[in-house]
Every structure is written in C-alpha cells, then in structure tokens.
Amino acid sequence: MAGETIVRITDVAALAGVSIGTASKALNDTGQLREETRLRVREAAQKLGFVMDARGRALSSGRSYTVGMITTDSFGRFSIPVMLGAEDVLSAGQMAVLMCDTRDDSVREQHYLRSLSSRRVDGIIVTGRSSDPRPRIEVDIPVVYAFTPSLSPDDVSVAVDDARGAEILAEHLLTIGRRRVAYVSGPSRHAASTLRAGAAAALLGPNLVAPPLFGEWSERWGRQAVDLLLRQNPDVDAIACGSDQVARGVCDRLRELGKSVPQDVAVTGYDDWNVMALASRPPLTTVNLRLEDVGRLAGRALLDLIAGREPASAVIEPTLVIRESTVGA
Amino acid sequence: MAGETIVRITDVAALAGVSIGTASKALNDTGQLREETRLRVREAAQKLGFVMDARGRALSSGRSYTVGMITTDSFGRFSIPVMLGAEDVLSAGQMAVLMCDTRDDSVREQHYLRSLSSRRVDGIIVTGRSSDPRPRIEVDIPVVYAFTPSLSPDDVSVAVDDARGAEILAEHLLTIGRRRVAYVSGPSRHAASTLRAGAAAALLGPNLVAPPLFGEWSERWGRQAVDLLLRQNPDVDAIACGSDQVARGVCDRLRELGKSVPQDVAVTGYDDWNVMALASRPPLTTVNLRLEDVGRLAGRALLDLIAGREPASAVIEPTLVIRESTVGA
DNA sequence: CGTGCGGCGGAATACGTTTTCTGAGATCAC
DNA sequence: GTGATCTCAGAAAACGTATTCCGCCGCACG
C-alpha cells in the first residue's frame, strides 16, 4: 500500500502472466477474454494497487475522460449549483472536470478554449450568471449549455422555465385568495426579469392592481417599492417579487409600516436562495429553480453527446416552495 | 482558421523545414537553436494554428501542467474566493485546474485522489469550509493547504489570521471610544469561533462587559443575543459579532428596540460577506479575510513547490473595513 | 483424417510529444 | 593545414496505454 513505486500496466500483465495488450482488455472490459483471465488480471491489478495512467490512455484511445466547465459567473450564486450537479454526474462517469472562470472576459475565454482544446477534452459545459441566452462558442467538440442557453437552437441547452416559475407563484397567490396583486421586478434590461413579470401579469389579468415595477436586484429596492406601491394602492393584498432579495426588502418594509405578512399582504420571492429566503421574516414562499437538476441533466446530456447519442434540449420546471410569507404561521 | 484538420508538431516541423525534435525545442525555448530557426518554427506554428497536444507532452515530459483543487465545501462562501485566487495565478502559469468537491465525504475524497493520481497532476491545493486545521492528505506530490491549514507543520499552508482579525475590530471599537463592549460569537465547537472571541476578550480587557456569548451563525441568533444582552447590560455601547450574519441580526433587533446604530451601540461583523455586510442597516464595519489573496498565495506556493523551490507557510492578515455600523453616517 | 471455424491471447503499431545523444559543419588556435 | 572546440540540428528512444490484426489451439463436421 505504501510501497510507492509507480506501477504500470506492464507490471500488472507480468504478475498475471499475460501480455500487456491482454491486460488492457481485461481492465477495460473489451476484446474477448476468458472470464478467468480477466479475473486473474484484475486481482493482479488490485494486489499491486494499479491506477491507470490517464495520459497514456488519453493518447492512445483518443478520449481524455476530461471535460471543461466554462462559466462567466466567477462561480456565483447561480452557476455553483449548476456546476455541482454537472460535476456529480460527470465524475460518476469517470470524467474529470477542468474549471474555467472567464469572468466575462473574452480574452480569458479564448485562453481557456485553447487550453481545453490543447488538452483534448471530450466536451464542454457552458454556464453563466443569468438565464438570458448567450452566443454559442465555436468549437467542434460536444458542448452543452446549462442554465444560460445558447442562442442557436441547434445546440443542446438545459434551461430553466422562467415564465413558468412566475406563473406558479401567481397561481399560488390566486389560490390563497389574493385578488389585488402587485409585481415588483428586477431591472428591465434583464430578459428574465421582463419575461417573468410578463408571464405573471398575463396570468393574473385583472387581479394585478398596477403595472409591474422595475428596479434592481436588491433589498433596498424592495423597501422603496413598498412605499411607492402603498401610496398608489393602499389596499394591495399580495406582492410578487422578482427575487428573494427584493422580497426580503419588501417584507422588512411592510413590517416597519405595521402591515403583517401574510395576513395583510402575502409576499413571494424567486430563486429560493436560502440565505435570503430563510432569513427573511417571515421566511419566503418562492420557487426553487432546481439548478442542481439543471446541472445534472446537462452533465448527462454531455455524456450522451460524447457517446454519440443525440440528447435533446430540455427545460426544467421550477417547483413551488411554500413558507410563511404567504400562508399564515 | 476554420480549416479544422488537427495539426501536429510534425506538420509544423515540416513547414519550417526542420526535424520534429528541433520544432519541439523551438516551441519550448529549450535546447540550443539559432534564433532564426526558432523564429521560423514559431511562424510556421502560427500559420498552421498549432496548439500543442497536452497529452503527448504530459506523457513524455512527466509534467501534466494540471493541478487538482480539492474542497470539502461544495464551493461555498469561503472556498470560492480562495479558488478564484488560486485559479488566477495557476492559469497564468499555464496550469489547468481540476475541480474536486468532496462534500466532506471521505469516499468521495478517495475517489478524487485516485483520479488525480491517475492523471498525474503536478500538485494539489486543498481548501475547505472553515479555518480550522484539518488532517493532511497522504500523497507524494506537492500539496498546499489554503484557508484550511494542515494539522502537520511540515506541510505548506496559507491561513488567515483569525485572532488578529478579532483584535483589529476590538482596537477599532476602543479607538472610537467604546468602553462597554459585548461579544456575540458563533458556535463554541468551531475553533475559529472561540479563538476570535478569546483574542477579542484579551485585548478588550476590562472594557468587555460580559463573557462572550456563544450561539450559532445566524441572524436569528444575533437577534436573540441582543435580548439576552440588554437584559443584563442595558448600558452596552458596542457589540462585536462573530460573523456578518450575526451582526446583521444584531442591528435589526437593536433598531426594533429603538436603539440607534452606531450612536447608541456600535456593531461589528466578521468576514465582509457583501450580501450581509452591505445589505445590513446600517452597513457593517467588519474585517475582510482577503481570501482571494490567500488563494493567490497558495497558488504561487504550489508553483514554487512544483518548481522544486521551498515556499514557507504564510498567514494573511485581514483588513479592517469601516462602514456605518461603527462610525456615524 | 482433413478442413473449417470459433474462441482466445499475443505482437506490433500508433498516439504526439520531450529529451538525450551523437554527429556534421564551422570557427579557432597553433 | 591539422586538430580541438563550439554551435547547431537531427535521429532515435522513451513515456504508458489502446487497438488492430494474426495466429494458435481445440473442436465439430464432413
């Protein structure tokens, strides 16, 4: 175990009394060998503590068993769960993952693409900060886009269903009997932001008391929005927010004004970011984007692509998470 | 550019009219070649868009130009900045980084160690969730511990100076004239937690109005702690907290009780976690752990180790970040 | 008893580099 | 003009594995 001289497949073959080609076949479950021979080789490998040299394998098989994970997000709040999910299924498939944080810099992106190409990775997963689509990357190996879909419909993307998330929350508010709903969104320049606001508005119809308010992704904006809103619509009975951060600000301000949540006003967030959704008073009803599932699916799709199959793009439906900000404690 | 047939060093050599060995030397700045020859080869490589095949290189040079990054932290709040810093200097050194998230599972850790060993990585960076030391990993290649130091003093570790961070904050509170200070810490089972509380207490001396309070890393605990504290010591004029989360809870509760921060009570956090420190009302004075610097230093240390040099362990001193929770707005 | 066939394992080659060793030519001292 | 010294570049041997043939053996069949 601790006798640390590196053991090659040659050594395994010698101990098992077979040729090195045979040893290779035995260890990889390829070729046609008697079961007994396979076993003998495996035992020899076991005994010697053989770990295959990935370099040799990569060179001769043409497969590096390595994939690149490119993110523009510096491993932020959204890309991390995606990466964890992807890494989970990839490493179960014996793939190693090279991390590439481009920081939204195209020079760095080029650098990483060269590095990955030089390493002959079997494929690439691309993810990022937002669910807005991005330009495709031009390489001739398998690529899967996760969370941040590709603009090109020919690419394989695993996205989240942003509109559906907003609808789920709107339905929930209607279900619990709210009829005077307001929508407090993030910045209008985010496609996801307007998409969600639009979907919610469409579903709420006349139950929406005012046009969606656009601002920023912050608690401060949530607090400001409450003031704006109550001035025009003092009888609002629910506020759907574009993010958990905004929702938390909304809750704080409502409490300060003596309105009780959810009795007077129900509040919903978006994202199920624990540090916001659970710390809020009261904890937030929100939707969970299932980003780990997005990552997992993307990982599987990439494995499929590498194996020569043709996975389809997919859209993951978020799930409703009900907490005390909409249903009485 | 787009004529995508893979180009090998052989092709470069042919175009430059030299042997493949010569081409290799020219591209790697090794051996002795006429400058003109080097140039000729480089131009040929340029023209053909040659990118070196890392597999061949790894096999024949013994260097994979790849390092493993092992974290127990699922890429959490602490490990991420560390990884970004490390990745920054490593990728500048032409190293690729394999990500390995062990999720605190020793089975997964073994799996990753096998994978890294199989890939013949040049070195490993180990990081994690807390600044508490951890057992070393037993491999015979260069390893540097970042943020989470190794228990063994023979290993190279880059750590944060936890005690010093607490002292800096305590000094700051004394400097602004506070003389009745309380300390609200995290869980006592965290070494870092007790270490910081101890260091602050020692420096504050008689200016500490009560023994440190231990609880958990949450806003809720911060709010509870305020109630406990004011019952016994209604005249407290500063509360130092074990984390920004706790401090935010403290601020919220103080405000609810009609105490103004910082006029009545100054509050300090710890970690400079933006989403807490900046969102708090008022924004928190805290210490920044400089985790990216920790990562960068660790990366450089690893490069040194790989190059055969002998870098020393280091401790990074946190910096004070002054905001409105201690100095009047 | 010869022919063909199927199951099994070995030999050889390929993968794309780096690196060491060797030798050809040029330069220099005498 | 001869031998020694240098400068440069090529030939060839690694590195560790996968894979493609090829041939051997034993068996069934005619």
CSV table of C-alpha atoms in Angstrom, one decimal, chain A residues 4 6 50-56 58-59 62 64-66 69 74-75 80 83-84 87-88 91 94 96-101 103 108 111-112 114 117-120 140 219 223 248 252 255-256 273 275-276 279 281, chain B residues 4 6 50-56 58-59 62 64-66 69 74-75 80 83-84 87-88 91 94 96-101 103 108 111-112 114 117-120 140 219 223 248 252 255-256 273 275-276 279 281:
chain,number,residue,atom,x,y,z
A,4,GLU,CA,5.2,3.9,-3.5
A,6,ILE,CA,4.7,3.6,-9.6
A,50,PHE,CA,-2.5,-0.2,-10.0
A,51,VAL,CA,-4.1,3.1,-11.1
A,52,MET,CA,-4.2,3.6,-14.7
A,53,ASP,CA,-2.1,6.4,-16.2
A,54,ALA,CA,-4.6,8.7,-17.8
A,55,ARG,CA,-2.1,10.2,-20.0
A,56,GLY,CA,-1.3,7.1,-21.8
A,58,ALA,CA,-5.8,9.5,-23.4
A,59,LEU,CA,-3.1,9.4,-26.0
A,62,GLY,CA,-8.4,9.4,-28.2
A,64,SER,CA,-9.3,12.2,-22.4
A,65,TYR,CA,-12.1,11.5,-20.0
A,66,THR,CA,-12.0,15.1,-19.1
A,69,MET,CA,-16.7,23.7,-17.4
A,74,SER,CA,-17.0,33.5,-11.2
A,75,PHE,CA,-18.7,30.6,-9.6
A,80,ILE,CA,-22.4,26.9,-8.5
A,83,MET,CA,-21.7,23.0,-11.6
A,84,LEU,CA,-22.2,20.8,-8.6
A,87,GLU,CA,-19.8,17.6,-11.7
A,88,ASP,CA,-21.8,15.0,-9.8
A,91,SER,CA,-17.4,12.4,-12.0
A,94,GLN,CA,-15.2,8.8,-14.6
A,96,ALA,CA,-12.7,14.9,-14.5
A,97,VAL,CA,-13.7,18.5,-14.7
A,98,LEU,CA,-11.5,21.4,-15.6
A,99,MET,CA,-12.7,24.6,-14.2
A,100,CYS,CA,-12.6,27.8,-16.4
A,101,ASP,CA,-13.8,31.0,-15.0
A,103,ARG,CA,-15.1,36.5,-15.7
A,108,ARG,CA,-9.8,34.8,-20.9
A,111,HIS,CA,-7.3,31.4,-23.4
A,112,TYR,CA,-9.4,28.7,-21.8
A,114,ARG,CA,-7.1,27.0,-26.3
A,117,SER,CA,-8.5,22.2,-26.9
A,118,SER,CA,-4.9,21.5,-26.2
A,119,ARG,CA,-6.0,19.0,-23.5
A,120,ARG,CA,-8.3,17.4,-26.0
A,140,ASP,CA,-16.0,21.2,-32.9
A,219,GLU,CA,-33.4,44.6,-0.7
A,223,ARG,CA,-38.2,48.6,0.5
A,248,ARG,CA,-37.0,40.3,1.8
A,252,ASP,CA,-38.9,44.3,6.1
A,255,ARG,CA,-43.3,45.1,8.9
A,256,GLU,CA,-42.0,48.5,9.6
A,273,TRP,CA,-31.8,31.5,-2.2
A,275,VAL,CA,-29.6,32.9,2.8
A,276,MET,CA,-32.4,35.3,1.8
A,279,ALA,CA,-33.5,34.6,6.9
A,281,ARG,CA,-39.1,37.5,8.4
B,4,GLU,CA,-10.2,22.2,-38.9
B,6,ILE,CA,-5.8,18.8,-36.4
B,50,PHE,CA,-0.9,24.8,-34.0
B,51,VAL,CA,-2.0,24.1,-30.4
B,52,MET,CA,0.2,21.6,-28.6
B,53,ASP,CA,-1.3,18.3,-27.6
B,54,ALA,CA,-1.1,18.3,-23.9
B,55,ARG,CA,-1.4,14.5,-23.7
B,56,GLY,CA,1.7,13.9,-25.6
B,58,ALA,CA,2.4,15.2,-20.4
B,59,LEU,CA,3.4,11.7,-21.3
B,62,GLY,CA,6.4,13.9,-17.0
B,64,SER,CA,0.9,17.3,-16.8
B,65,TYR,CA,0.6,21.0,-16.3
B,66,THR,CA,-2.6,20.3,-14.3
B,69,MET,CA,-8.2,21.6,-6.3
B,74,SER,CA,-19.1,22.4,-2.1
B,75,PHE,CA,-17.7,25.6,-3.4
B,80,ILE,CA,-14.9,30.1,-3.7
B,83,MET,CA,-10.3,29.0,-5.5
B,84,LEU,CA,-10.7,32.0,-7.7
B,87,GLU,CA,-7.0,29.6,-10.3
B,88,ASP,CA,-6.0,33.0,-11.3
B,91,SER,CA,-3.9,29.5,-15.1
B,94,GLN,CA,-0.4,27.6,-17.9
B,96,ALA,CA,-5.3,23.8,-15.7
B,97,VAL,CA,-7.3,23.1,-12.6
B,98,LEU,CA,-9.3,20.0,-11.9
B,99,MET,CA,-12.2,20.6,-9.5
B,100,CYS,CA,-12.9,18.1,-6.8
B,101,ASP,CA,-15.7,18.7,-4.5
B,103,ARG,CA,-18.7,17.3,0.1
B,108,ARG,CA,-15.5,10.9,-2.5
B,111,HIS,CA,-12.2,8.8,-5.4
B,112,TYR,CA,-10.8,12.1,-6.3
B,114,ARG,CA,-7.3,8.3,-7.3
B,117,SER,CA,-3.2,10.5,-9.2
B,118,SER,CA,-4.2,8.7,-12.3
B,119,ARG,CA,-4.0,12.0,-14.2
B,120,ARG,CA,-0.5,12.6,-12.8
B,140,ASP,CA,3.6,12.1,-2.6
B,219,GLU,CA,-29.3,36.3,12.1
B,223,ARG,CA,-31.4,39.0,17.4
B,248,ARG,CA,-27.0,41.9,10.8
B,252,ASP,CA,-32.1,44.6,13.1
B,255,ARG,CA,-33.3,49.1,15.6
B,256,GLU,CA,-36.5,47.4,16.6
B,273,TRP,CA,-19.7,38.9,3.2
B,275,VAL,CA,-24.6,40.2,0.8
B,276,MET,CA,-24.8,40.6,4.5
B,279,ALA,CA,-27.5,44.8,3.0
B,281,ARG,CA,-29.0,48.5,8.1
